[in-house]
Amino acid sequence: MLIIDKDACIGCGLCEDNCPFDAIAVVDGKAEVNDNCTLCGSCIEHCEVEALSIPRDESGAIDLSAWSGVWVYAEYRQGKLAQVSRELLGIGRTLADKRDTKLSAVLLCADAADVPQQLIAAGADQVYVVVDPALENFNDDSYGAALEDLARKYKPEVILAGATAIGRSFIPRVATSLNTGLTADCTQLAIGDDGHLHQTRPAFGGNIMATIMCPNHRPQMSTVRPMVFQAPEPDGSRTGEIIVEAIAADRLASRTRVVETVLTEGEQLNLAEAEVVIAGGRGLENEEGFSLVESLADVLGGAVGASRAAVDNGWITYPHQVGQTGKTVASKLYVACGISGAIQHVIGMKSSETIVAINRDQNAPIFDVADYCVVGDIFTLLPPLVDKLKERSGKE
Amino acid sequence: MNIVVCIKQVPDAKDVRLDPETNTLSREGVKSVINPYDRHALEEGVRLKEEYGGTVTVISMGPPQAQAILTEAISCGADEAFLVSDRAFAGADTLATTYTLAQAVAKAGKPDLVLCGKQATDGDTAQVGPGLAVRLDMPFVTCVKKVRTIAKDVLTLERMMDDGYDVLEVDLPALLTVVKEINTPRFPSLRGMRRARDYQITSLTAEDIGADSSRLGLGGSPTQVVSVFPPEKKGDRTMIEGSVAEQVDKLAEILFDSAFGA
């Protein structure tokens, strides 16, 4: 629990102001904690007189020195290596170099083709490959058991995976089986001076960033959103070691079976790879309002994006959602119309080259990430803007 | 069929925002609601019960005020409700949470099917469903958008993938996490509300679920939050000001150049 040193406490109230959960308050000049406390540590961070602490029992710590090497799970489905796996080899390289250790990729598949070479070209020193017909289609049981068994055998200190449908499904299984920590949707990764992996992700309703560590357990595991890190240019001259592993048949047996895979890539890929994205949020007020965004996208030849609010309200379907629980885009132009800019949304679009935000609330956080800010009414601005652009593209 | 639905109380996302002056979360007027994805899990549980028979038990781990969402779940068709609440749970990360929930699920009965929302909107980790399945030694499928059929202890369902969807068969007992596309949750019925009014929620403490205290809460959590800070702001930005006509002119220029320019 949270310990308050009443002698050190000066009753300044910084803890109260910074508690996201209304769990600490100054009563009679001293801080007092209540049942709402989640032990998030925000108050400790802000206390200037070190009056607050959360004692930890470190007795369960394992021998950390037995674990070394950085692993990247190489996601391979339908004959394609996921782009996020290349991106992870980029950041993985940085982490491995800092730790002075090897960077390895893990490939689970029914047919490896030339993927191990691709992974080496992208920065891996080693590739662990499991080829088995049981791995033909992604399923949590077989993939989870395979990665778990490899991790137990080779003891990597870090395992990174894409925060994709596949990664977000079976990586939590692996972490639970290995009895270790897992941090979802990291946006920054670094090795601290303490040698631990510092994993940063949005937290507490998404308006605060939190740095999370897993100091006494190994491996340290993270999932990372696509398009957060840069993929290195492939270097065909790199050499590396390919280690072929077999996993026991009973471990690959699955209680789930894929009967059919239906690919509906079109719409979704367009958004993730679109050069121009016009996105709308709560400020559009209704489906009719949202159609303004669609007409602007139309005239600019762009894809339509949306905040979670717009999707939740049913103005547009989920494949258009941009943000932490939707797509990540890195477009040339991103226009945010009536989107307040909660960090969950911002994470999905902040890598865009030029960001234009239109919002009637001048304090909307979207303006903090925008290059061009328009404080104004969408319904007044958008119709003449669409007309103007139509006129212009008609001329040229 | 014995169906267990795990639900979580979360702050209503649309109320949460950052105070621009102090850079802290403004908590004024923030309501607590059932995690939106969990509503769909509950609805699916009630629908499956209506079609295949059985009971729906809802379980929530949280502070005493999480009672409110359990009462709401009863009014929406759940049969039984358990609140798993103890100060010993504070600071639990997903690993400690799945341990706690698994102990509670075992206490509440032997489920044929466990349903969860795909993630909670406060943490957005999507880790509790799969982790809980491991603890219960059940197969699991995440992001289920449709349950097609249940026949002879085999479920056939559709799971969302990044590039489309997979059709899967799963052996029961199993755990599913669901997405919003799976159904449209119903409103509480009058009969349900009457039942909820008189229903006594069962409270379970760490002791009641026979938990090993070293695996609970902060102490049972391998991950630690070491710092929290506001998201960084972008440096240079241009305000487009003036009359509507002037703003439209400048905007048209910027959009046209960015979209079609060099």
PDB file of C-alpha atoms in Angstrom, chain A residues 16-20 22 33-40 42 45 54 56 58 77-78 138 140-141 164-166 168-169 172-173 175-177 179-185 200-201 204-205 207-217 255-265 268 276 282 296 299-300 308 312 318 324-325 332-333 335 343-344 354-356 358 361 363-365 367-375 380-381 384-385 388-389 392-393 396, chain B residues 13-14 16-18 20 22-25 27 36-37 63-65 87 90-95 98 118-128 130-135 137-143 148 154 156 159-171 180-181 214-215 217-219 221-241 243-244 247-249 251-262:
ATOM      1  CA  GLU A  16      -4.022  15.555  -4.584  1.00  0.00           C
ATOM      2  CA  ASP A  17      -3.784  17.643  -7.763  1.00  0.00           C
ATOM      3  CA  ASN A  18      -1.973  14.920  -9.661  1.00  0.00           C
ATOM      4  CA  CYS A  19      -3.910  11.843  -8.569  1.00  0.00           C
ATOM      5  CA  PRO A  20      -5.826  10.460 -11.561  1.00  0.00           C
ATOM      6  CA  ASP A  22      -9.245  10.993  -6.598  1.00  0.00           C
ATOM      7  CA  VAL A  33      -5.107   7.990   0.989  1.00  0.00           C
ATOM      8  CA  ASN A  34      -8.475   6.293   0.404  1.00  0.00           C
ATOM      9  CA  ASP A  35      -9.793   3.082  -1.190  1.00  0.00           C
ATOM     10  CA  ASN A  36      -9.666   4.467  -4.724  1.00  0.00           C
ATOM     11  CA  CYS A  37      -5.873   4.132  -4.712  1.00  0.00           C
ATOM     12  CA  THR A  38      -4.570   1.885  -7.499  1.00  0.00           C
ATOM     13  CA  LEU A  39      -0.927   2.361  -6.477  1.00  0.00           C
ATOM     14  CA  CYS A  40      -0.201   3.966  -9.839  1.00  0.00           C
ATOM     15  CA  SER A  42       1.559   9.383  -9.878  1.00  0.00           C
ATOM     16  CA  GLU A  45       6.285  11.222  -8.915  1.00  0.00           C
ATOM     17  CA  ILE A  54       5.159   2.186  -2.123  1.00  0.00           C
ATOM     18  CA  ARG A  56       7.857  -3.587  -2.643  1.00  0.00           C
ATOM     19  CA  GLU A  58      11.629  -8.094  -3.982  1.00  0.00           C
ATOM     20  CA  ARG A  77       0.873 -14.843 -42.364  1.00  0.00           C
ATOM     21  CA  GLN A  78      -0.484 -15.670 -45.784  1.00  0.00           C
ATOM     22  CA  PHE A 138      -2.201 -18.802 -36.903  1.00  0.00           C
ATOM     23  CA  ASP A 140      -3.045 -19.330 -30.210  1.00  0.00           C
ATOM     24  CA  ASP A 141      -2.368 -22.796 -28.788  1.00  0.00           C
ATOM     25  CA  THR A 164      -1.365  -6.654 -34.302  1.00  0.00           C
ATOM     26  CA  ALA A 165      -4.415  -8.914 -34.158  1.00  0.00           C
ATOM     27  CA  ILE A 166      -2.010 -11.855 -33.892  1.00  0.00           C
ATOM     28  CA  ARG A 168      -2.210  -8.952 -29.144  1.00  0.00           C
ATOM     29  CA  SER A 169      -3.820 -12.394 -29.085  1.00  0.00           C
ATOM     30  CA  PRO A 172      -0.389 -12.334 -23.538  1.00  0.00           C
ATOM     31  CA  ARG A 173      -0.718 -16.120 -23.429  1.00  0.00           C
ATOM     32  CA  ALA A 175       3.675 -13.899 -20.942  1.00  0.00           C
ATOM     33  CA  THR A 176       1.194 -15.523 -18.577  1.00  0.00           C
ATOM     34  CA  SER A 177       2.690 -18.983 -19.147  1.00  0.00           C
ATOM     35  CA  ASN A 179       4.839 -15.769 -15.414  1.00  0.00           C
ATOM     36  CA  THR A 180       6.323 -12.485 -16.538  1.00  0.00           C
ATOM     37  CA  GLY A 181       5.191  -8.943 -17.305  1.00  0.00           C
ATOM     38  CA  LEU A 182       3.904  -7.683 -20.633  1.00  0.00           C
ATOM     39  CA  THR A 183       3.374  -4.076 -21.662  1.00  0.00           C
ATOM     40  CA  ALA A 184       0.911  -3.490 -24.470  1.00  0.00           C
ATOM     41  CA  ASP A 185       1.092  -0.940 -27.271  1.00  0.00           C
ATOM     42  CA  THR A 200       6.504   3.790 -22.506  1.00  0.00           C
ATOM     43  CA  ARG A 201       2.824   3.660 -23.385  1.00  0.00           C
ATOM     44  CA  PHE A 204      -4.875   6.209 -17.434  1.00  0.00           C
ATOM     45  CA  GLY A 205      -7.539   6.976 -19.955  1.00  0.00           C
ATOM     46  CA  ASN A 207      -4.091  11.324 -21.495  1.00  0.00           C
ATOM     47  CA  ILE A 208      -0.881  10.496 -19.690  1.00  0.00           C
ATOM     48  CA  MET A 209       2.182   8.562 -20.780  1.00  0.00           C
ATOM     49  CA  ALA A 210       3.533   5.940 -18.397  1.00  0.00           C
ATOM     50  CA  THR A 211       6.951   4.329 -18.374  1.00  0.00           C
ATOM     51  CA  ILE A 212       6.766   0.743 -17.227  1.00  0.00           C
ATOM     52  CA  MET A 213       9.488  -1.666 -16.172  1.00  0.00           C
ATOM     53  CA  CYS A 214       9.615  -5.346 -15.392  1.00  0.00           C
ATOM     54  CA  PRO A 215      12.648  -5.330 -13.068  1.00  0.00           C
ATOM     55  CA  ASN A 216      12.481  -8.727 -11.370  1.00  0.00           C
ATOM     56  CA  HIS A 217      11.096 -11.031 -14.041  1.00  0.00           C
ATOM     57  CA  ARG A 255      -7.879 -26.832 -29.343  1.00  0.00           C
ATOM     58  CA  THR A 256      -8.833 -24.289 -32.021  1.00  0.00           C
ATOM     59  CA  ARG A 257      -8.896 -24.970 -35.765  1.00  0.00           C
ATOM     60  CA  VAL A 258      -8.981 -22.457 -38.598  1.00  0.00           C
ATOM     61  CA  VAL A 259     -11.680 -23.547 -41.040  1.00  0.00           C
ATOM     62  CA  GLU A 260     -11.430 -20.636 -43.420  1.00  0.00           C
ATOM     63  CA  THR A 261      -9.540 -17.374 -43.873  1.00  0.00           C
ATOM     64  CA  VAL A 262     -11.430 -14.523 -45.490  1.00  0.00           C
ATOM     65  CA  LEU A 263      -9.256 -11.631 -46.651  1.00  0.00           C
ATOM     66  CA  THR A 264     -10.936  -8.241 -46.951  1.00  0.00           C
ATOM     67  CA  GLU A 265      -7.836  -6.136 -47.225  1.00  0.00           C
ATOM     68  CA  GLN A 268      -8.301  -1.296 -44.404  1.00  0.00           C
ATOM     69  CA  VAL A 276      -4.079  11.793 -47.569  1.00  0.00           C
ATOM     70  CA  ARG A 282     -17.409  13.821 -32.227  1.00  0.00           C
ATOM     71  CA  LEU A 296     -13.557  16.613 -48.374  1.00  0.00           C
ATOM     72  CA  VAL A 299     -12.170  16.066 -53.508  1.00  0.00           C
ATOM     73  CA  LEU A 300      -8.630  15.530 -52.173  1.00  0.00           C
ATOM     74  CA  ARG A 308     -13.279   6.232 -31.738  1.00  0.00           C
ATOM     75  CA  ASP A 312     -18.850   4.344 -31.433  1.00  0.00           C
ATOM     76  CA  TYR A 318     -14.604   0.383 -37.449  1.00  0.00           C
ATOM     77  CA  GLN A 324      -4.673   3.073 -30.366  1.00  0.00           C
ATOM     78  CA  THR A 325      -7.536   0.654 -30.917  1.00  0.00           C
ATOM     79  CA  LYS A 332       1.475  13.051 -46.105  1.00  0.00           C
ATOM     80  CA  LEU A 333      -1.561  15.054 -45.058  1.00  0.00           C
ATOM     81  CA  VAL A 335      -6.874  16.620 -41.572  1.00  0.00           C
ATOM     82  CA  ILE A 343      -3.854  10.635 -26.890  1.00  0.00           C
ATOM     83  CA  GLN A 344      -5.350   7.325 -28.084  1.00  0.00           C
ATOM     84  CA  THR A 354       1.401  17.683 -42.242  1.00  0.00           C
ATOM     85  CA  ILE A 355      -1.400  17.764 -39.699  1.00  0.00           C
ATOM     86  CA  VAL A 356      -4.280  20.199 -40.031  1.00  0.00           C
ATOM     87  CA  ILE A 358     -10.182  22.104 -37.305  1.00  0.00           C
ATOM     88  CA  ASP A 361     -12.618  24.397 -28.934  1.00  0.00           C
ATOM     89  CA  ASN A 363      -8.139  24.220 -25.976  1.00  0.00           C
ATOM     90  CA  ALA A 364      -8.637  20.937 -27.830  1.00  0.00           C
ATOM     91  CA  PRO A 365      -5.477  18.832 -27.384  1.00  0.00           C
ATOM     92  CA  PHE A 367      -3.949  21.536 -31.617  1.00  0.00           C
ATOM     93  CA  ASP A 368      -0.890  20.427 -29.664  1.00  0.00           C
ATOM     94  CA  VAL A 369       0.103  18.004 -32.428  1.00  0.00           C
ATOM     95  CA  ALA A 370      -1.139  20.029 -35.414  1.00  0.00           C
ATOM     96  CA  ASP A 371       0.983  22.040 -37.844  1.00  0.00           C
ATOM     97  CA  TYR A 372      -1.983  24.165 -38.894  1.00  0.00           C
ATOM     98  CA  CYS A 373      -4.748  25.013 -36.474  1.00  0.00           C
ATOM     99  CA  VAL A 374      -8.138  26.407 -37.310  1.00  0.00           C
ATOM    100  CA  VAL A 375     -10.375  27.397 -34.425  1.00  0.00           C
ATOM    101  CA  THR A 380     -19.417  26.742 -41.640  1.00  0.00           C
ATOM    102  CA  LEU A 381     -15.906  25.994 -42.925  1.00  0.00           C
ATOM    103  CA  PRO A 384     -17.100  26.354 -48.865  1.00  0.00           C
ATOM    104  CA  LEU A 385     -13.728  24.632 -48.503  1.00  0.00           C
ATOM    105  CA  LYS A 388     -13.104  25.960 -53.331  1.00  0.00           C
ATOM    106  CA  LEU A 389     -11.023  22.801 -53.737  1.00  0.00           C
ATOM    107  CA  ARG A 392      -9.206  24.542 -57.978  1.00  0.00           C
ATOM    108  CA  SER A 393      -8.760  20.933 -59.048  1.00  0.00           C
ATOM    109  CA  GLU A 396      -5.559  22.491 -63.039  1.00  0.00           C
TER     110      GLU A 396
ATOM    111  CA  ALA B  13     -14.129   7.736 -21.958  1.00  0.00           C
ATOM    112  CA  LYS B  14     -15.971  10.722 -23.320  1.00  0.00           C
ATOM    113  CA  VAL B  16     -12.037  12.048 -19.403  1.00  0.00           C
ATOM    114  CA  ARG B  17      -9.819  14.886 -20.537  1.00  0.00           C
ATOM    115  CA  LEU B  18      -6.663  16.709 -19.694  1.00  0.00           C
ATOM    116  CA  PRO B  20      -4.772  22.264 -20.290  1.00  0.00           C
ATOM    117  CA  THR B  22      -2.324  21.908 -15.024  1.00  0.00           C
ATOM    118  CA  ASN B  23      -1.782  19.002 -17.437  1.00  0.00           C
ATOM    119  CA  THR B  24      -3.585  16.659 -15.088  1.00  0.00           C
ATOM    120  CA  LEU B  25      -6.643  14.528 -15.665  1.00  0.00           C
ATOM    121  CA  ARG B  27     -12.053  14.127 -13.056  1.00  0.00           C
ATOM    122  CA  PRO B  36     -18.163  -0.764 -23.528  1.00  0.00           C
ATOM    123  CA  TYR B  37     -16.710  -4.010 -24.930  1.00  0.00           C
ATOM    124  CA  PRO B  63     -13.628  -1.368  -5.737  1.00  0.00           C
ATOM    125  CA  PRO B  64     -16.961  -1.595  -3.828  1.00  0.00           C
ATOM    126  CA  GLN B  65     -18.599   0.935  -6.161  1.00  0.00           C
ATOM    127  CA  ARG B  87      -7.690  -3.757  -0.905  1.00  0.00           C
ATOM    128  CA  ALA B  90      -4.790  -2.687  -5.514  1.00  0.00           C
ATOM    129  CA  GLY B  91      -2.005  -2.091  -8.010  1.00  0.00           C
ATOM    130  CA  ALA B  92      -2.596  -5.382  -9.845  1.00  0.00           C
ATOM    131  CA  ASP B  93      -1.185  -5.519 -13.357  1.00  0.00           C
ATOM    132  CA  THR B  94      -2.682  -7.905 -15.907  1.00  0.00           C
ATOM    133  CA  LEU B  95      -0.756 -10.918 -14.569  1.00  0.00           C
ATOM    134  CA  THR B  98      -5.799 -12.827 -14.321  1.00  0.00           C
ATOM    135  CA  LYS B 118     -11.642  -7.551 -26.158  1.00  0.00           C
ATOM    136  CA  GLN B 119     -10.087  -4.914 -23.895  1.00  0.00           C
ATOM    137  CA  ALA B 120     -11.025  -2.344 -21.256  1.00  0.00           C
ATOM    138  CA  THR B 121     -11.083   1.266 -22.400  1.00  0.00           C
ATOM    139  CA  ASP B 122      -9.084   2.514 -19.411  1.00  0.00           C
ATOM    140  CA  GLY B 123      -6.018   0.299 -19.831  1.00  0.00           C
ATOM    141  CA  ASP B 124      -6.503  -0.869 -23.440  1.00  0.00           C
ATOM    142  CA  THR B 125      -4.107  -3.785 -22.924  1.00  0.00           C
ATOM    143  CA  ALA B 126      -6.317  -6.635 -24.240  1.00  0.00           C
ATOM    144  CA  GLN B 127      -4.221  -8.965 -22.067  1.00  0.00           C
ATOM    145  CA  VAL B 128      -6.666 -10.106 -19.406  1.00  0.00           C
ATOM    146  CA  PRO B 130      -5.933 -14.483 -23.006  1.00  0.00           C
ATOM    147  CA  GLY B 131      -4.182 -14.509 -19.617  1.00  0.00           C
ATOM    148  CA  LEU B 132      -7.328 -15.674 -17.841  1.00  0.00           C
ATOM    149  CA  ALA B 133      -7.752 -18.476 -20.392  1.00  0.00           C
ATOM    150  CA  VAL B 134      -4.219 -19.710 -19.636  1.00  0.00           C
ATOM    151  CA  ARG B 135      -5.008 -19.753 -15.909  1.00  0.00           C
ATOM    152  CA  ASP B 137      -6.458 -23.986 -18.964  1.00  0.00           C
ATOM    153  CA  MET B 138      -8.969 -23.158 -21.694  1.00  0.00           C
ATOM    154  CA  PRO B 139      -8.480 -22.483 -25.389  1.00  0.00           C
ATOM    155  CA  PHE B 140      -9.310 -18.880 -26.262  1.00  0.00           C
ATOM    156  CA  VAL B 141     -10.140 -16.789 -29.283  1.00  0.00           C
ATOM    157  CA  THR B 142      -9.777 -13.001 -29.235  1.00  0.00           C
ATOM    158  CA  CYS B 143     -11.728 -10.367 -31.176  1.00  0.00           C
ATOM    159  CA  ARG B 148     -22.083 -19.013 -35.661  1.00  0.00           C
ATOM    160  CA  VAL B 154     -17.582 -27.244 -30.508  1.00  0.00           C
ATOM    161  CA  THR B 156     -17.854 -22.178 -34.670  1.00  0.00           C
ATOM    162  CA  ARG B 159     -12.475 -13.775 -35.449  1.00  0.00           C
ATOM    163  CA  MET B 160     -11.356 -10.359 -36.727  1.00  0.00           C
ATOM    164  CA  MET B 161      -7.842 -10.271 -38.168  1.00  0.00           C
ATOM    165  CA  ASP B 162      -5.929  -7.269 -39.520  1.00  0.00           C
ATOM    166  CA  ASP B 163      -6.485  -8.395 -43.098  1.00  0.00           C
ATOM    167  CA  GLY B 164     -10.005  -9.819 -42.826  1.00  0.00           C
ATOM    168  CA  TYR B 165     -11.379 -12.575 -40.629  1.00  0.00           C
ATOM    169  CA  ASP B 166     -10.809 -16.228 -39.783  1.00  0.00           C
ATOM    170  CA  VAL B 167     -13.527 -18.807 -39.278  1.00  0.00           C
ATOM    171  CA  LEU B 168     -12.565 -21.065 -36.370  1.00  0.00           C
ATOM    172  CA  GLU B 169     -13.757 -24.105 -34.516  1.00  0.00           C
ATOM    173  CA  VAL B 170     -13.051 -24.139 -30.781  1.00  0.00           C
ATOM    174  CA  ASP B 171     -13.446 -26.953 -28.294  1.00  0.00           C
ATOM    175  CA  LYS B 180     -18.499  -4.489 -30.843  1.00  0.00           C
ATOM    176  CA  GLU B 181     -19.539  -5.911 -34.191  1.00  0.00           C
ATOM    177  CA  SER B 214       1.939 -12.997  -2.752  1.00  0.00           C
ATOM    178  CA  ARG B 215       0.317 -13.253  -6.193  1.00  0.00           C
ATOM    179  CA  GLY B 217      -2.057  -6.674  -6.259  1.00  0.00           C
ATOM    180  CA  LEU B 218       1.168  -4.753  -6.544  1.00  0.00           C
ATOM    181  CA  GLY B 219       3.270  -7.497  -4.976  1.00  0.00           C
ATOM    182  CA  SER B 221       2.656  -7.761 -10.462  1.00  0.00           C
ATOM    183  CA  PRO B 222       5.888  -8.100 -12.426  1.00  0.00           C
ATOM    184  CA  THR B 223       5.393  -4.764 -14.163  1.00  0.00           C
ATOM    185  CA  GLN B 224       5.903  -1.484 -12.322  1.00  0.00           C
ATOM    186  CA  VAL B 225       4.967   2.007 -13.393  1.00  0.00           C
ATOM    187  CA  VAL B 226       8.154   4.000 -12.871  1.00  0.00           C
ATOM    188  CA  SER B 227       7.049   7.383 -14.152  1.00  0.00           C
ATOM    189  CA  VAL B 228       4.037   9.172 -15.546  1.00  0.00           C
ATOM    190  CA  PHE B 229       4.218  12.324 -17.631  1.00  0.00           C
ATOM    191  CA  PRO B 230       2.068  14.321 -20.058  1.00  0.00           C
ATOM    192  CA  PRO B 231       2.415  13.580 -23.784  1.00  0.00           C
ATOM    193  CA  GLU B 232       4.876  15.874 -25.533  1.00  0.00           C
ATOM    194  CA  LYS B 233       3.571  18.787 -27.522  1.00  0.00           C
ATOM    195  CA  LYS B 234       4.585  19.742 -31.019  1.00  0.00           C
ATOM    196  CA  GLY B 235       6.699  22.872 -31.398  1.00  0.00           C
ATOM    197  CA  ASP B 236       5.902  25.187 -34.284  1.00  0.00           C
ATOM    198  CA  ARG B 237       2.348  25.519 -35.347  1.00  0.00           C
ATOM    199  CA  THR B 238       0.513  28.027 -37.437  1.00  0.00           C
ATOM    200  CA  MET B 239      -2.842  29.405 -36.412  1.00  0.00           C
ATOM    201  CA  ILE B 240      -5.113  30.088 -39.366  1.00  0.00           C
ATOM    202  CA  GLU B 241      -7.114  33.120 -38.394  1.00  0.00           C
ATOM    203  CA  SER B 243     -12.881  35.655 -41.357  1.00  0.00           C
ATOM    204  CA  VAL B 244     -14.452  32.392 -42.527  1.00  0.00           C
ATOM    205  CA  GLN B 247      -9.714  30.803 -43.296  1.00  0.00           C
ATOM    206  CA  VAL B 248     -11.236  28.821 -46.187  1.00  0.00           C
ATOM    207  CA  ASP B 249      -8.806  30.430 -48.661  1.00  0.00           C
ATOM    208  CA  LEU B 251      -6.963  26.121 -45.794  1.00  0.00           C
ATOM    209  CA  ALA B 252      -7.637  25.391 -49.450  1.00  0.00           C
ATOM    210  CA  GLU B 253      -4.101  26.492 -50.258  1.00  0.00           C
ATOM    211  CA  ILE B 254      -2.494  24.293 -47.580  1.00  0.00           C
ATOM    212  CA  LEU B 255      -4.628  21.238 -48.317  1.00  0.00           C
ATOM    213  CA  PHE B 256      -4.144  21.510 -52.049  1.00  0.00           C
ATOM    214  CA  ASP B 257      -0.361  21.873 -51.763  1.00  0.00           C
ATOM    215  CA  SER B 258       0.002  19.067 -49.220  1.00  0.00           C
ATOM    216  CA  ALA B 259      -2.235  16.679 -51.131  1.00  0.00           C
ATOM    217  CA  PHE B 260      -1.151  17.384 -54.691  1.00  0.00           C
ATOM    218  CA  GLY B 261       2.036  19.446 -54.336  1.00  0.00           C
ATOM    219  CA  ALA B 262       5.626  18.339 -54.629  1.00  0.00           C
TER     220      ALA B 262
END
